[in-house]
Tab-separated table of C-alpha atoms in Angstrom:
chain	number	residue	atom	x	y	z
A	19	MET	CA	161.346	111.012	66.362
A	20	CYS	CA	159.390	112.014	69.251
A	21	LEU	CA	158.948	115.922	70.006
A	22	ARG	CA	159.507	117.018	73.617
A	23	VAL	CA	157.185	119.478	74.777
A	24	VAL	CA	156.424	121.751	77.749
A	25	ILE	CA	152.636	122.851	78.132
A	26	VAL	CA	152.366	126.550	80.135
A	27	ASP	CA	148.903	126.953	80.631
A	28	ASP	CA	146.926	128.256	84.280
A	29	HIS	CA	144.117	125.675	83.715
A	30	ALA	CA	145.244	122.493	85.716
A	31	ARG	CA	142.710	120.554	83.557
A	32	PHE	CA	143.538	121.796	80.127
A	33	ARG	CA	147.423	120.992	81.078
A	34	ALA	CA	146.439	117.556	81.658
A	35	GLN	CA	144.053	117.087	78.718
A	36	ALA	CA	146.648	118.501	76.633
A	37	ALA	CA	149.357	116.230	77.982
A	38	GLU	CA	147.341	113.143	77.370
A	39	LEU	CA	146.268	114.110	73.988
A	40	LEU	CA	150.050	114.757	72.973
A	41	LYS	CA	151.016	111.585	74.294
A	42	LEU	CA	148.796	109.563	72.741
A	43	GLU	CA	150.060	111.135	69.421
A	44	ARG	CA	153.481	110.381	70.021
A	45	PHE	CA	154.634	113.490	71.790
A	46	MET	CA	156.775	113.476	75.068
A	47	VAL	CA	155.462	116.000	77.220
A	48	VAL	CA	158.275	116.538	79.665
A	49	GLY	CA	156.935	119.553	81.895
A	50	ASP	CA	154.181	121.836	82.715
A	51	ALA	CA	153.764	125.193	84.268
A	52	ASP	CA	150.814	127.252	85.185
A	53	THR	CA	152.629	130.853	85.154
A	54	GLY	CA	154.998	132.545	82.348
A	55	GLU	CA	157.924	132.628	84.928
A	56	ARG	CA	157.548	129.176	85.900
A	57	GLY	CA	157.107	128.355	82.117
A	58	VAL	CA	160.601	130.070	80.984
A	59	GLU	CA	162.419	128.503	83.907
A	60	LEU	CA	160.963	124.824	82.848
A	61	SER	CA	161.809	125.518	79.518
A	62	ARG	CA	165.620	126.835	80.148
A	63	ARG	CA	165.983	123.434	82.506
A	64	LEU	CA	164.521	120.924	80.135
A	65	ALA	CA	165.212	122.323	76.743
A	66	PRO	CA	162.110	120.813	74.964
A	67	ASP	CA	161.527	121.190	71.406
A	68	VAL	CA	158.334	122.658	71.497
A	69	VAL	CA	156.451	125.206	74.100
A	70	LEU	CA	152.496	125.045	73.765
A	71	LEU	CA	152.087	128.712	75.441
A	72	ASP	CA	149.047	130.028	76.390
A	73	VAL	CA	148.175	133.738	75.482
A	74	GLY	CA	146.744	134.389	78.771
A	75	LEU	CA	148.641	133.732	81.858
A	76	PRO	CA	148.136	135.346	85.369
A	77	ASP	CA	151.458	136.905	85.276
A	78	ALA	CA	152.361	137.518	81.729
A	79	ASN	CA	151.002	137.933	78.187
A	80	GLY	CA	152.095	134.785	76.195
A	81	PHE	CA	152.980	137.082	73.125
A	82	ASP	CA	155.572	138.748	75.478
A	83	LEU	CA	157.130	135.553	76.102
A	84	VAL	CA	157.896	134.149	72.672
A	85	HIS	CA	161.322	135.581	72.819
A	86	ALA	CA	162.381	134.007	76.103
A	87	MET	CA	161.147	130.649	75.163
A	88	HIS	CA	162.887	130.825	71.588
A	89	ALA	CA	166.179	131.791	73.739
A	90	THR	CA	165.712	128.229	75.443
A	91	GLY	CA	165.947	126.490	71.942
A	92	ALA	CA	162.308	125.665	71.711
A	93	ALA	CA	159.808	126.421	69.146
A	94	VAL	CA	156.673	128.025	70.448
A	95	VAL	CA	153.060	127.312	69.617
A	96	LEU	CA	150.548	129.995	71.180
A	97	THR	CA	147.241	128.604	72.098
A	98	SER	CA	143.733	130.047	73.624
A	99	SER	CA	140.129	129.044	74.047
A	100	ARG	CA	139.575	132.232	71.683
A	101	ALA	CA	140.296	132.099	67.794
A	102	SER	CA	143.479	133.125	66.301
A	103	ALA	CA	141.590	135.999	64.477
A	104	ASP	CA	140.586	137.489	67.648
A	105	TYR	CA	144.463	138.555	68.447
A	106	GLY	CA	144.980	139.962	64.521
A	107	ARG	CA	148.480	140.576	63.567
A	108	ARG	CA	149.620	139.833	67.272
A	109	VAL	CA	150.458	136.203	66.455
A	110	VAL	CA	152.527	136.721	63.299
A	111	GLU	CA	154.382	139.820	65.060
A	112	SER	CA	155.217	137.772	68.183
A	113	GLY	CA	157.600	135.562	66.153
A	114	ALA	CA	155.703	132.439	67.414
A	115	GLU	CA	155.810	129.438	65.183
A	116	GLY	CA	151.805	129.686	65.006
A	117	PHE	CA	148.557	129.390	67.002
A	118	ILE	CA	146.035	126.801	67.633
A	119	ALA	CA	142.704	127.253	69.003
A	120	LYS	CA	142.616	125.037	72.255
A	121	GLY	CA	139.527	123.275	70.755
A	122	GLU	CA	141.603	122.260	67.831
A	123	LEU	CA	144.675	121.113	69.359
A	124	SER	CA	145.875	117.927	68.023
A	125	GLY	CA	149.412	116.375	67.049
A	126	ASP	CA	148.803	116.965	63.519
A	127	ALA	CA	148.355	120.619	64.069
A	128	ILE	CA	151.585	121.233	66.027
A	129	ARG	CA	153.434	119.282	63.442
A	130	SER	CA	151.920	121.205	60.397
A	131	LEU	CA	153.009	124.515	62.057
A	132	LEU	CA	156.574	123.231	62.744
A	133	GLY	CA	156.927	122.220	59.314
């Protein structure tokens, strides 16, 4: 089964690289957004299986968007250029399925978080 993904990140280069990597690893990237507001709207419209969500967006904190993304039916994987240890318990407390540092992003890493 091919998981459908929406990528929400304010860096266009990361969105493009992540999309290419995930496509090569048999994910279907159905959309991307550069702000939290656009990401929630896109997820409502496209109903992805997974949202890859940047922690630091220009209009929102990714931790605060997890509930809205879950309401669209999507699992949420948080990401950042920083390590998960930098965020302490915030990742767990956000309710997200997990966290992957941008430098460690892979299809296997996403699949392992989703079980």
